[in-house]
Coordinates of C-alpha atoms in Angstrom, one line a residue:
Chain A
M1 CA -68.8 55.3 -19.6
L2 CA -67.7 52.7 -22.1
K3 CA -70.4 53.6 -24.7
D4 CA -68.9 57.1 -24.9
I5 CA -65.3 56.1 -25.4
L6 CA -65.2 53.4 -28.0
G7 CA -64.7 54.0 -31.6
G8 CA -61.6 56.2 -31.9
D9 CA -62.7 58.9 -29.5
V10 CA -60.3 60.5 -27.2
V11 CA -60.8 59.0 -23.7
S12 CA -58.1 60.5 -21.6
N13 CA -56.6 63.9 -21.1
L14 CA -54.5 62.8 -18.2
T15 CA -51.7 64.4 -20.1
K16 CA -51.8 66.3 -23.4
F17 CA -51.4 62.8 -25.0
P18 CA -54.5 60.8 -25.3
V19 CA -55.6 57.2 -25.3
V20 CA -57.6 56.2 -28.4
Y21 CA -59.4 52.9 -29.2
I22 CA -58.8 51.4 -32.6
E23 CA -61.5 49.6 -34.6
H24 CA -60.9 45.9 -35.3
T25 CA -63.5 43.4 -36.5
S26 CA -63.2 40.9 -33.7
D27 CA -60.9 42.6 -31.3
I28 CA -60.1 46.0 -29.8
G29 CA -56.9 48.1 -30.3
I30 CA -55.5 50.7 -28.0
R31 CA -53.3 53.6 -29.2
A32 CA -51.5 55.3 -26.2
S33 CA -49.1 58.1 -26.5
G34 CA -47.0 60.2 -24.2
K35 CA -44.0 62.6 -24.0
T36 CA -41.9 59.6 -23.0
L37 CA -42.3 55.8 -23.4
E38 CA -42.9 55.6 -19.6
E39 CA -45.9 58.0 -20.0
A40 CA -47.2 56.1 -23.0
L41 CA -47.1 52.9 -21.0
E42 CA -48.9 54.5 -18.1
N43 CA -51.6 55.7 -20.6
L44 CA -51.7 52.2 -22.1
G45 CA -52.4 50.8 -18.6
Y46 CA -55.2 53.4 -18.3
G47 CA -56.6 52.4 -21.6
V48 CA -56.9 48.8 -20.4
V49 CA -58.5 49.7 -17.1
N50 CA -60.9 52.0 -18.9
L51 CA -62.0 49.1 -21.0
W52 CA -62.7 47.0 -18.0
L53 CA -64.5 49.3 -15.7
E54 CA -67.9 50.8 -16.1
D55 CA -67.6 52.4 -12.7
G56 CA -64.6 53.4 -10.6
G57 CA -62.8 51.6 -7.9
E58 CA -60.7 52.4 -4.9
L59 CA -56.9 52.7 -4.7
I60 CA -56.6 50.4 -1.6
E61 CA -53.8 48.0 -2.5
E62 CA -50.4 48.5 -4.1
R63 CA -48.2 46.1 -6.0
E64 CA -45.0 46.2 -7.9
I65 CA -44.4 44.2 -11.0
E66 CA -41.1 43.5 -12.7
I67 CA -40.8 42.2 -16.3
N68 CA -37.8 41.1 -18.2
A69 CA -38.0 40.6 -21.9
D70 CA -35.8 40.7 -25.0
T71 CA -37.2 43.9 -26.6
K72 CA -39.3 47.0 -25.7
E73 CA -42.1 45.5 -27.8
D74 CA -42.0 42.3 -25.7
L75 CA -42.1 44.4 -22.6
V76 CA -45.2 46.3 -23.7
V77 CA -47.1 43.1 -24.5
A78 CA -45.9 41.4 -21.3
F79 CA -47.0 44.5 -19.3
V80 CA -50.6 44.3 -20.6
N81 CA -50.7 40.6 -20.2
E82 CA -49.5 41.0 -16.6
L83 CA -52.5 43.3 -15.8
I84 CA -54.8 40.7 -17.3
Y85 CA -53.2 37.9 -15.4
L86 CA -53.3 39.8 -12.1
L87 CA -57.1 40.3 -12.5
E88 CA -58.0 36.7 -13.3
G89 CA -55.2 34.8 -11.6
E90 CA -54.8 36.8 -8.5
R91 CA -58.0 38.8 -8.5
F92 CA -56.1 42.1 -8.3
L93 CA -57.8 44.9 -10.2
T94 CA -55.3 47.5 -11.4
L95 CA -56.6 51.1 -11.5
K96 CA -53.4 53.1 -11.8
C97 CA -49.9 52.5 -13.1
K98 CA -46.7 54.3 -12.5
V99 CA -43.6 53.3 -14.3
L100 CA -40.6 53.2 -11.9
K101 CA -38.0 51.9 -14.3
L102 CA -37.7 51.2 -18.0
T103 CA -34.8 49.9 -20.0
D104 CA -34.6 48.0 -23.3
N105 CA -35.3 44.8 -21.6
H106 CA -36.6 45.6 -18.1
L107 CA -39.7 47.2 -16.8
K108 CA -40.7 48.0 -13.2
V109 CA -44.2 49.3 -12.5
S110 CA -46.1 50.3 -9.4
L111 CA -49.7 49.3 -9.6
K112 CA -52.5 50.7 -7.4
G113 CA -55.9 49.2 -7.2
E114 CA -58.0 46.8 -5.2
R115 CA -59.1 43.2 -4.8
F116 CA -61.4 42.3 -7.6
S117 CA -65.0 41.4 -6.7
P118 CA -67.5 40.6 -9.4
E119 CA -70.2 42.0 -7.1
K120 CA -68.5 45.3 -6.6
H121 CA -66.8 45.7 -10.0
K122 CA -69.0 45.2 -13.0
L123 CA -66.5 44.7 -15.7
A124 CA -67.6 45.7 -19.2
I125 CA -65.4 43.4 -21.1
Q126 CA -63.2 40.4 -20.8
I127 CA -59.7 40.8 -22.2
K128 CA -58.3 37.4 -23.1
A129 CA -54.8 38.6 -23.9
C130 CA -52.6 41.2 -25.6
T131 CA -51.5 40.1 -29.1
Y132 CA -48.4 40.9 -31.1
H133 CA -50.6 41.6 -34.2
N134 CA -49.9 45.1 -35.6
L135 CA -47.9 45.9 -32.5
K136 CA -46.2 49.4 -32.6
V137 CA -43.8 51.0 -30.2
E138 CA -42.4 54.3 -31.6
Q139 CA -40.0 56.5 -29.7
N140 CA -39.5 59.9 -31.3
E141 CA -37.7 63.0 -29.9
D142 CA -40.7 64.6 -28.3
D143 CA -43.4 62.0 -28.2
C144 CA -43.9 58.2 -28.0
L145 CA -46.6 56.0 -29.3
I146 CA -47.8 52.4 -28.5
E147 CA -50.4 50.5 -30.4
V148 CA -51.6 47.1 -29.3
I149 CA -54.5 44.8 -30.4
L150 CA -56.3 42.9 -27.6
D151 CA -58.1 39.7 -28.0
V152 CA -61.5 40.2 -26.4
Chain B
M1 CA -65.2 50.3 -42.9
S2 CA -62.1 52.0 -44.3
N3 CA -59.9 49.0 -43.8
Q4 CA -60.8 47.5 -47.2
W5 CA -58.5 44.8 -48.6
K6 CA -57.0 46.0 -51.8
G7 CA -55.8 42.7 -53.3
K8 CA -57.2 40.7 -56.1
I9 CA -58.6 37.2 -56.2
N10 CA -59.2 34.8 -59.1
K11 CA -62.5 33.0 -59.5
I12 CA -62.1 29.2 -59.6
D13 CA -65.9 28.5 -59.6
D14 CA -69.0 29.9 -58.0
Y15 CA -67.8 29.0 -54.5
R16 CA -64.0 29.0 -54.7
W17 CA -61.6 32.0 -55.0
E18 CA -57.9 31.9 -55.2
I19 CA -55.2 34.3 -53.9
P20 CA -52.2 33.3 -56.1
C21 CA -48.7 33.0 -54.7
S22 CA -47.7 36.0 -56.9
Y23 CA -49.9 38.2 -54.7
K24 CA -47.1 38.4 -52.0
P25 CA -43.6 37.2 -52.5
G26 CA -43.0 34.6 -49.8
M27 CA -46.3 32.8 -50.1
R28 CA -45.4 29.1 -50.2
V29 CA -48.9 28.0 -51.4
P30 CA -51.9 29.9 -52.8
G31 CA -54.8 31.0 -50.6
I32 CA -58.3 29.6 -51.3
I33 CA -61.5 31.2 -50.1
Y34 CA -64.8 29.3 -50.0
A35 CA -67.6 31.7 -50.4
K36 CA -70.6 32.7 -52.6
E37 CA -69.9 35.8 -54.6
K38 CA -72.5 37.6 -52.6
M39 CA -70.3 37.3 -49.5
L40 CA -67.3 38.8 -51.1
P41 CA -68.0 42.5 -50.1
S42 CA -68.1 41.5 -46.4
I43 CA -65.0 39.4 -46.8
F44 CA -63.1 42.3 -48.5
A45 CA -64.2 44.7 -45.8
D46 CA -61.3 44.0 -43.5
Q47 CA -57.8 42.5 -43.7
A48 CA -58.8 38.8 -43.4
L49 CA -57.6 38.0 -46.9
E50 CA -54.2 39.6 -46.2
Q51 CA -54.0 37.2 -43.2
V52 CA -54.9 34.3 -45.5
A53 CA -51.9 35.3 -47.6
N54 CA -49.7 35.7 -44.5
V55 CA -50.5 32.2 -43.3
A56 CA -49.3 30.9 -46.6
F57 CA -45.8 31.9 -45.5
L58 CA -45.7 29.3 -42.7
P59 CA -42.8 26.8 -43.3
G60 CA -44.1 23.3 -44.3
I61 CA -47.7 24.5 -45.2
V62 CA -49.2 22.2 -47.8
K63 CA -51.8 22.7 -50.6
Y64 CA -53.5 25.9 -49.6
S65 CA -54.0 28.5 -46.9
I66 CA -57.8 28.2 -46.5
G67 CA -60.4 30.8 -45.7
M68 CA -64.0 29.7 -44.9
P69 CA -67.0 31.8 -45.7
D70 CA -67.3 33.1 -42.2
I71 CA -63.8 34.4 -42.4
H72 CA -63.0 37.7 -40.7
W73 CA -60.0 39.7 -39.5
G74 CA -58.3 38.1 -36.5
Y75 CA -54.8 38.5 -35.2
G76 CA -52.2 36.5 -37.1
F77 CA -54.5 33.9 -38.6
P78 CA -57.9 35.1 -39.8
I79 CA -60.8 33.7 -37.9
G80 CA -62.3 31.1 -40.2
G81 CA -58.8 30.0 -41.3
V82 CA -57.4 26.5 -41.9
A83 CA -53.8 25.6 -42.6
A84 CA -52.1 22.2 -42.6
T85 CA -48.3 21.9 -42.1
N86 CA -46.2 18.8 -42.8
V87 CA -45.1 17.3 -39.5
E88 CA -41.7 16.4 -41.0
N89 CA -40.6 19.9 -42.0
G90 CA -43.5 22.1 -41.0
V91 CA -44.3 24.4 -38.0
I92 CA -47.0 24.8 -35.4
S93 CA -48.2 28.3 -34.9
P94 CA -50.2 29.1 -31.7
G95 CA -51.8 32.0 -33.7
G96 CA -53.5 29.3 -35.8
I97 CA -55.3 28.0 -32.7
G98 CA -55.9 31.3 -30.9
F99 CA -56.0 32.3 -27.2
D100 CA -59.2 30.4 -26.5
I101 CA -57.8 26.9 -27.1
N102 CA -60.6 24.5 -28.0
C103 CA -63.3 27.0 -28.0
G104 CA -66.1 24.9 -29.3
V105 CA -69.8 24.1 -29.4
R106 CA -72.0 21.2 -28.4
M107 CA -75.6 20.4 -29.0
I108 CA -77.9 18.6 -26.6
K109 CA -81.2 17.3 -27.9
T110 CA -84.4 16.8 -25.8
N111 CA -87.7 15.1 -26.5
I112 CA -89.6 18.2 -25.4
E113 CA -91.9 19.9 -27.9
A114 CA -91.2 23.7 -28.3
K115 CA -94.9 24.5 -27.8
E116 CA -94.7 22.8 -24.3
I117 CA -91.7 24.9 -23.3
K118 CA -92.5 28.3 -24.7
P119 CA -94.9 29.3 -21.8
I120 CA -92.2 28.6 -19.3
M121 CA -89.3 29.9 -21.3
E122 CA -88.7 32.9 -19.2
K123 CA -88.5 30.8 -16.1
L124 CA -86.1 28.3 -17.8
V125 CA -83.8 31.0 -19.1
T126 CA -83.8 32.8 -15.8
Q127 CA -82.9 29.6 -14.0
L128 CA -80.1 28.8 -16.5
F129 CA -78.7 32.3 -15.9
S130 CA -78.9 32.0 -12.1
D131 CA -77.5 28.4 -11.8
I132 CA -74.8 28.5 -14.4
P133 CA -71.7 30.7 -13.6
T134 CA -71.4 33.3 -16.4
G135 CA -69.5 36.6 -16.9
I136 CA -66.1 38.0 -16.2
G137 CA -64.6 36.9 -12.9
S138 CA -67.3 34.5 -12.0
K139 CA -66.2 31.4 -10.1
G140 CA -67.4 27.9 -10.8
K141 CA -69.4 25.7 -8.5
L142 CA -66.4 23.4 -8.1
S143 CA -63.6 23.8 -5.7
L144 CA -60.6 21.9 -7.2
S145 CA -57.1 21.3 -5.9
E146 CA -54.2 21.8 -8.3
R147 CA -53.8 18.0 -8.3
E148 CA -57.4 17.6 -9.4
L149 CA -56.9 20.3 -12.1
K150 CA -54.1 18.3 -13.6
K151 CA -56.5 15.3 -13.9
V152 CA -58.9 17.7 -15.7
M153 CA -56.1 18.5 -18.2
E154 CA -55.2 14.8 -18.7
K155 CA -58.7 13.3 -18.9
G156 CA -60.9 16.1 -20.3
S157 CA -64.6 15.2 -20.5
K158 CA -63.9 11.8 -18.9
W159 CA -62.8 13.6 -15.7
A160 CA -66.2 15.3 -15.6
V161 CA -68.1 12.0 -16.3
E162 CA -66.1 10.3 -13.5
R163 CA -67.3 13.0 -11.2
G164 CA -70.8 12.2 -12.1
F165 CA -71.3 15.1 -14.6
G166 CA -72.4 13.1 -17.5
T167 CA -72.5 9.7 -19.1
D168 CA -70.2 7.5 -21.2
T169 CA -72.5 8.2 -24.2
D170 CA -71.6 11.9 -23.8
L171 CA -67.9 10.9 -24.4
E172 CA -68.9 8.9 -27.5
F173 CA -70.5 12.0 -29.0
T174 CA -67.6 14.4 -28.3
E175 CA -64.8 15.0 -30.8
E176 CA -61.8 12.9 -29.7
N177 CA -64.1 11.5 -27.0
G178 CA -63.4 14.6 -25.1
A179 CA -59.7 14.2 -24.6
L180 CA -56.6 14.4 -26.7
E181 CA -53.8 12.0 -26.0
G182 CA -50.4 13.3 -25.1
A183 CA -51.5 16.3 -22.9
D184 CA -48.8 17.2 -20.4
P185 CA -50.2 19.3 -17.5
D186 CA -46.7 19.7 -16.1
L187 CA -46.0 22.0 -19.0
V188 CA -48.8 24.3 -17.8
N189 CA -47.3 27.0 -15.6
Q190 CA -48.6 28.3 -12.3
K191 CA -50.1 31.5 -13.9
A192 CA -52.3 29.4 -16.2
I193 CA -53.2 27.1 -13.3
N194 CA -54.2 30.1 -11.1
R195 CA -56.4 31.4 -13.9
G196 CA -57.9 28.0 -14.7
L197 CA -58.5 26.7 -11.2
P198 CA -61.7 28.7 -10.4
Q199 CA -63.1 28.6 -13.9
V200 CA -63.9 24.9 -14.5
G201 CA -67.6 24.8 -15.3
T202 CA -68.0 28.5 -16.2
L203 CA -69.4 29.9 -19.4
G204 CA -67.2 33.0 -19.7
S205 CA -68.2 36.1 -21.5
G206 CA -67.9 37.7 -25.0
N207 CA -69.4 35.5 -27.6
H208 CA -69.9 32.5 -25.3
F209 CA -73.5 31.5 -24.7
I210 CA -76.0 28.8 -23.9
E211 CA -79.0 28.8 -26.2
V212 CA -82.3 26.9 -26.0
Q213 CA -83.6 26.4 -29.5
E214 CA -86.3 24.6 -31.6
V215 CA -85.9 22.6 -34.8
V216 CA -87.7 24.7 -37.4
E217 CA -86.7 23.0 -40.6
V218 CA -85.5 19.5 -41.4
F219 CA -83.6 19.1 -44.7
D220 CA -82.5 15.5 -44.4
E221 CA -85.2 13.6 -42.5
K222 CA -83.4 10.2 -42.5
V223 CA -80.2 11.7 -40.9
A224 CA -82.1 13.9 -38.5
N225 CA -84.3 11.1 -37.2
K226 CA -81.2 8.9 -36.8
L227 CA -79.8 11.6 -34.6
G228 CA -83.1 11.8 -32.7
L229 CA -84.1 15.2 -34.2
Y230 CA -87.6 16.0 -35.3
M231 CA -89.5 19.2 -36.3
G232 CA -90.5 21.3 -33.3
I233 CA -88.4 19.6 -30.6
V234 CA -86.1 21.6 -28.3
T235 CA -82.3 21.5 -28.4
V236 CA -79.6 23.3 -26.4
L237 CA -76.3 24.8 -27.7
I238 CA -73.4 25.4 -25.4
H239 CA -70.5 27.6 -26.7
S240 CA -67.4 27.9 -24.4
G241 CA -63.7 27.1 -24.3
S242 CA -60.7 26.7 -22.1
R243 CA -61.2 30.0 -20.3
G244 CA -58.3 31.8 -18.7
L245 CA -56.2 28.6 -18.6
G246 CA -56.0 28.5 -22.4
H247 CA -55.5 32.3 -22.7
Q248 CA -52.5 32.2 -20.3
I249 CA -50.9 29.2 -22.0
T250 CA -51.0 31.0 -25.3
T251 CA -49.8 34.3 -23.8
D252 CA -46.8 32.6 -22.3
I253 CA -45.8 30.5 -25.3
L254 CA -45.6 33.5 -27.7
P255 CA -42.3 34.9 -26.5
V256 CA -40.9 31.3 -26.6
M257 CA -42.1 31.0 -30.2
K258 CA -40.6 34.3 -31.1
K259 CA -37.2 33.2 -29.8
A260 CA -37.6 29.9 -31.6
M261 CA -38.1 31.7 -34.9
N262 CA -34.7 33.3 -34.5
K263 CA -33.2 30.0 -33.4
Y264 CA -34.6 28.1 -36.4
G265 CA -34.2 30.9 -38.9
I266 CA -38.0 31.3 -39.6
S267 CA -39.5 34.6 -40.7
V268 CA -43.2 35.4 -41.0
P269 CA -45.0 38.7 -41.9
D270 CA -46.9 39.0 -38.6
Q271 CA -45.4 38.4 -35.2
Q272 CA -48.6 36.9 -34.1
L273 CA -47.9 34.0 -36.5
A274 CA -44.8 33.2 -34.4
C275 CA -44.1 29.5 -34.8
A276 CA -41.7 26.6 -34.2
P277 CA -41.0 23.4 -36.1
L278 CA -43.2 20.6 -35.0
S279 CA -40.1 18.5 -34.5
S280 CA -38.5 21.1 -32.2
L281 CA -38.7 21.0 -28.4
E282 CA -40.6 24.3 -28.4
G283 CA -43.1 22.9 -31.0
K284 CA -43.6 19.7 -29.1
Q285 CA -44.0 21.4 -25.7
Y286 CA -46.6 23.8 -27.1
L287 CA -48.6 21.0 -28.7
S288 CA -48.6 19.1 -25.3
A289 CA -49.7 22.2 -23.4
M290 CA -52.3 23.0 -26.0
K291 CA -53.7 19.5 -25.6
A292 CA -53.9 20.1 -21.8
A293 CA -56.0 23.2 -22.5
A294 CA -58.1 21.4 -25.1
N295 CA -58.9 18.7 -22.5
Y296 CA -59.8 21.4 -19.9
A297 CA -62.2 22.9 -22.4
W298 CA -64.0 19.6 -23.0
A299 CA -64.3 19.1 -19.3
N300 CA -65.6 22.6 -19.0
R301 CA -68.3 22.0 -21.6
Q302 CA -69.2 18.7 -20.0
C303 CA -69.7 20.4 -16.6
L304 CA -71.9 23.0 -18.3
T305 CA -73.9 20.2 -19.9
N306 CA -74.5 18.8 -16.4
W307 CA -75.7 22.1 -15.1
V308 CA -78.0 22.6 -18.1
R309 CA -79.5 19.1 -17.5
E310 CA -80.0 20.0 -13.8
V311 CA -81.8 23.2 -14.7
F312 CA -84.1 21.4 -17.1
E313 CA -84.9 18.8 -14.4
K314 CA -85.6 21.5 -11.9
V315 CA -87.9 23.6 -14.2
L316 CA -89.6 20.8 -16.0
K317 CA -89.7 18.5 -12.9
R318 CA -88.6 15.4 -15.0
S319 CA -85.3 13.6 -15.0
S320 CA -82.9 14.4 -17.8
S321 CA -83.0 10.8 -19.0
T322 CA -86.9 11.0 -19.2
L323 CA -86.3 14.3 -21.2
S324 CA -83.9 12.3 -23.4
M325 CA -81.2 15.0 -23.1
S326 CA -78.4 13.3 -24.9
L327 CA -75.5 14.9 -26.8
I328 CA -75.8 15.3 -30.6
Y329 CA -72.1 16.2 -30.8
D330 CA -69.4 18.4 -29.5
V331 CA -67.0 20.1 -32.0
A332 CA -63.8 22.1 -31.3
H333 CA -63.3 25.2 -33.5
N334 CA -60.0 26.6 -32.2
I335 CA -57.5 23.7 -32.2
A336 CA -54.5 22.0 -33.9
K337 CA -54.6 18.3 -34.6
I338 CA -52.1 15.8 -36.1
E339 CA -54.0 14.0 -38.8
K340 CA -53.4 11.9 -41.9
H341 CA -54.3 13.6 -45.1
K342 CA -53.7 13.0 -48.8
V343 CA -51.4 15.7 -50.3
N344 CA -50.5 15.4 -54.0
G345 CA -51.7 11.8 -54.1
K346 CA -49.7 10.7 -51.1
E347 CA -50.9 10.2 -47.5
I348 CA -48.9 12.2 -45.1
M349 CA -49.1 13.3 -41.4
V350 CA -50.0 17.0 -41.1
C351 CA -50.8 19.4 -38.3
V352 CA -54.1 20.9 -39.2
H353 CA -54.6 24.3 -37.6
R354 CA -58.3 25.2 -37.3
K355 CA -58.8 28.7 -36.2
G356 CA -62.6 29.4 -36.2
A357 CA -63.1 26.3 -38.3
T358 CA -64.7 23.0 -37.5
R359 CA -63.5 19.5 -38.2
A360 CA -65.6 17.8 -40.9
F361 CA -64.6 14.1 -41.4
P362 CA -66.3 12.0 -44.1
P363 CA -68.6 9.0 -43.8
G364 CA -66.8 5.9 -42.7
H365 CA -64.0 7.7 -40.9
P366 CA -62.8 5.7 -37.8
Q367 CA -62.5 8.9 -35.7
I368 CA -66.2 9.8 -35.9
P369 CA -69.0 8.2 -33.8
A370 CA -70.3 4.9 -35.2
L371 CA -73.7 6.6 -35.6
H372 CA -72.3 9.2 -38.0
R373 CA -70.3 6.8 -40.1
D374 CA -73.2 6.1 -42.6
F375 CA -73.5 9.8 -43.5
G376 CA -70.6 11.8 -42.2
Q377 CA -69.5 13.7 -39.1
V378 CA -72.0 16.1 -37.7
I379 CA -71.1 19.8 -37.8
I380 CA -72.7 22.4 -35.6
I381 CA -72.9 26.0 -37.0
P382 CA -74.2 28.4 -34.5
G383 CA -75.6 31.6 -35.9
D384 CA -76.1 34.9 -34.1
M385 CA -78.6 35.0 -31.3
G386 CA -81.4 36.5 -33.3
T387 CA -81.6 34.3 -36.4
A388 CA -80.7 30.6 -36.8
S389 CA -78.2 27.8 -36.3
Y390 CA -77.6 24.9 -38.6
L391 CA -76.6 21.3 -38.2
L392 CA -74.7 19.9 -41.1
Y393 CA -72.8 16.7 -42.0
A394 CA -69.5 16.4 -43.7
T395 CA -68.8 15.0 -47.2
P396 CA -65.8 13.2 -48.6
R397 CA -65.1 16.4 -50.6
A398 CA -64.2 18.3 -47.4
M399 CA -61.6 15.5 -46.7
E400 CA -60.2 15.9 -50.2
E401 CA -60.0 19.7 -50.3
T402 CA -60.0 21.3 -46.9
F403 CA -58.2 18.7 -44.7
G404 CA -61.7 17.6 -43.4
S405 CA -62.7 21.1 -42.3
T406 CA -65.6 23.5 -42.7
C407 CA -66.9 26.8 -41.3
H408 CA -67.7 27.4 -37.6
G409 CA -70.4 30.1 -37.4
A410 CA -71.7 33.3 -38.8
G411 CA -68.5 35.4 -38.5
R412 CA -68.3 39.0 -37.4
V413 CA -68.8 42.0 -39.8
W414 CA -69.1 44.8 -37.3
S415 CA -66.4 45.5 -34.8
R416 CA -67.6 45.3 -31.2
S417 CA -67.4 49.0 -30.8
E418 CA -69.4 49.6 -34.0
A419 CA -72.1 47.2 -32.6
K420 CA -72.2 49.2 -29.4
R421 CA -72.4 52.5 -31.1
R422 CA -75.3 51.4 -33.3
I423 CA -77.2 49.2 -30.9
K424 CA -78.2 49.6 -27.3
G425 CA -78.3 46.4 -25.2
V426 CA -81.6 47.1 -23.6
E427 CA -83.3 47.9 -27.0
L428 CA -81.8 44.7 -28.4
R429 CA -83.2 42.7 -25.5
N430 CA -86.6 44.1 -26.0
R431 CA -86.5 43.6 -29.7
L432 CA -85.5 39.9 -29.3
E433 CA -88.2 39.4 -26.7
A434 CA -90.8 40.8 -29.1
E435 CA -89.6 38.1 -31.5
G436 CA -90.0 35.5 -28.8
I437 CA -86.4 35.1 -27.8
I438 CA -85.7 35.5 -24.1
V439 CA -82.2 36.9 -23.4
R440 CA -80.3 37.2 -20.1
A441 CA -76.9 38.7 -20.1
Q442 CA -74.5 39.9 -17.4
G443 CA -73.9 43.2 -19.2
M444 CA -75.9 45.2 -21.7
A445 CA -72.7 46.2 -23.4
T446 CA -71.7 42.5 -24.1
L447 CA -75.2 41.9 -25.3
A448 CA -75.0 44.8 -27.8
E449 CA -71.7 43.5 -29.1
E450 CA -73.4 40.3 -30.1
T451 CA -76.3 41.9 -31.9
P452 CA -77.4 39.9 -35.0
E453 CA -76.4 42.7 -37.3
A454 CA -72.8 42.4 -36.1
Y455 CA -72.6 39.0 -37.9
K456 CA -72.6 37.8 -41.5
D457 CA -75.8 36.2 -42.8
I458 CA -75.7 32.6 -41.5
E459 CA -77.8 31.5 -44.5
L460 CA -75.0 32.7 -46.9
V461 CA -72.3 31.0 -44.9
V462 CA -74.1 27.7 -44.8
D463 CA -75.1 28.0 -48.5
S464 CA -71.4 28.6 -49.3
V465 CA -70.1 25.4 -47.7
V466 CA -73.0 23.4 -49.0
G467 CA -72.7 24.9 -52.5
A468 CA -69.0 24.1 -52.5
G469 CA -69.8 20.5 -51.5
L470 CA -68.0 20.5 -48.2
A471 CA -71.1 19.7 -46.2
K472 CA -74.9 18.9 -46.4
K473 CA -77.7 20.3 -44.4
I474 CA -79.5 18.3 -41.7
A475 CA -81.7 20.8 -39.9
K476 CA -82.2 24.4 -39.0
F477 CA -82.8 25.8 -35.5
R478 CA -84.3 29.0 -34.2
P479 CA -83.4 30.5 -30.8
L480 CA -86.0 30.6 -28.0
G481 CA -83.8 31.7 -25.1
V482 CA -80.2 32.7 -24.7
I483 CA -77.9 33.3 -21.7
K484 CA -74.7 35.2 -22.2
G485 CA -71.8 36.2 -19.9

């Protein structure tokens, strides 16, 4: 799957708003949009999962994460970093995200996925972290856009 | 690529180019790029030079914001960037070290002739791949308690040697003897511990690798022989870092640094350059946590060294001491160090950020192994997996000009996605095997990302630092077998 999606191609039509991967010499960027910031965040989560997985997984386990931060930008970076941490630190592989609550400095997300097993899930890429480099969080009247660069 | 840098540089000489302070208001010092003219198109192809200019904004930066010939676009700092900040009034920026704290490379020599090993290369590489934990989510062979992990972060390579994973001589030939003083594991939070605990002694993925090579050219016979290197003998390169532990430490410090910038009234053009004064609590705490991760990385490479020796013993049915498998050197290429350097004729203490850059200390320096003191610290420059790597030694000029630093490798030119679009992993593996290079990798996609074409020409990179007088060549190595995560 990965080979078909990299390089600026549209990868998701979950909504009318897509997730697009951005070229970067050493890293990979994700541009996620949505009607609302909540939707853009969910699409961003999808963009991360889609980078990891060559094949699918099962929605067996559910978790809730809560993040407090100073700004929306910080919330976005912390959200992606939490998905990365859960995978490596707690071996929970996120497959689906649903934003439950979002304010300027608080985010609550429901995650569905399963226990990560290297035998079952062949991950296509290791994401070290989400950076603040060229970070964009734009909220317009009828659409929202998030851009992040991941260190891979 | 459409992301061409539009700025202008001034030629200083054939190997030095300046970005003047006038390029961008706010630059405290000029930028300087070390590169042959032939390399400039690849350097201009992305935003790396803009990042050199951005780094020049850091409070307390002295002399220059430096770009090495392998420079490419990173986040915050360019990869292949060096910046020194005055400890009295300067800052430390985690972006100048990177997420993979103390990512580095070490070279092990052997007394085996390449012609002896070539017929069993496939067996050797397959054994390395099966015995050494590689890839995403792989767990190490060690089961450590959190208490033990704290010892890893305090003692670095010495911890591994005490566990029987190496010798005291290995410590002698590791930068900082494999441990920075002043590491504080108590500043490393639970998340970083959870990520780091299962990963001690694992290679990782991405551009990390273990490569079996042969010496194909010797430029300085006297130095090479002193190091125990001769034409046609086999060497091994190990490239890895602090794994998830280092990534998490950096992840968690960045919001702290952003707050610190407000607190101390610092402004930088890229949030990923977030920093805090070296004299502040935030700066000191980051430095101590960074040292803990650096020590973890050295312990990690020391464990990997032990597994490599075990595999050679198993396949060649001789002990690693009979095979004379000693360490040539281990160098960090993502790290910050507090060092003494001459600035404007005066010796001062600075924090040297080396992001994708290698330390290069001159002959006679007390911090390099006694064996290197006659000629200069040994520098390892890994190339891509299809071409060549180099061993160099440092000159006094590197100390005078670049805070004792030089380049760290080939440096990317293609993005990972471009590499994957153009190259298929399976085809690449077949092509390399046709050239006599056996490759084993967890994923074909990762393999394609690391295709030789994705990197700058290593010859040009090495010629640039040698031409600029920062280093001299010892020997050149050709890959025979590679394992990748």
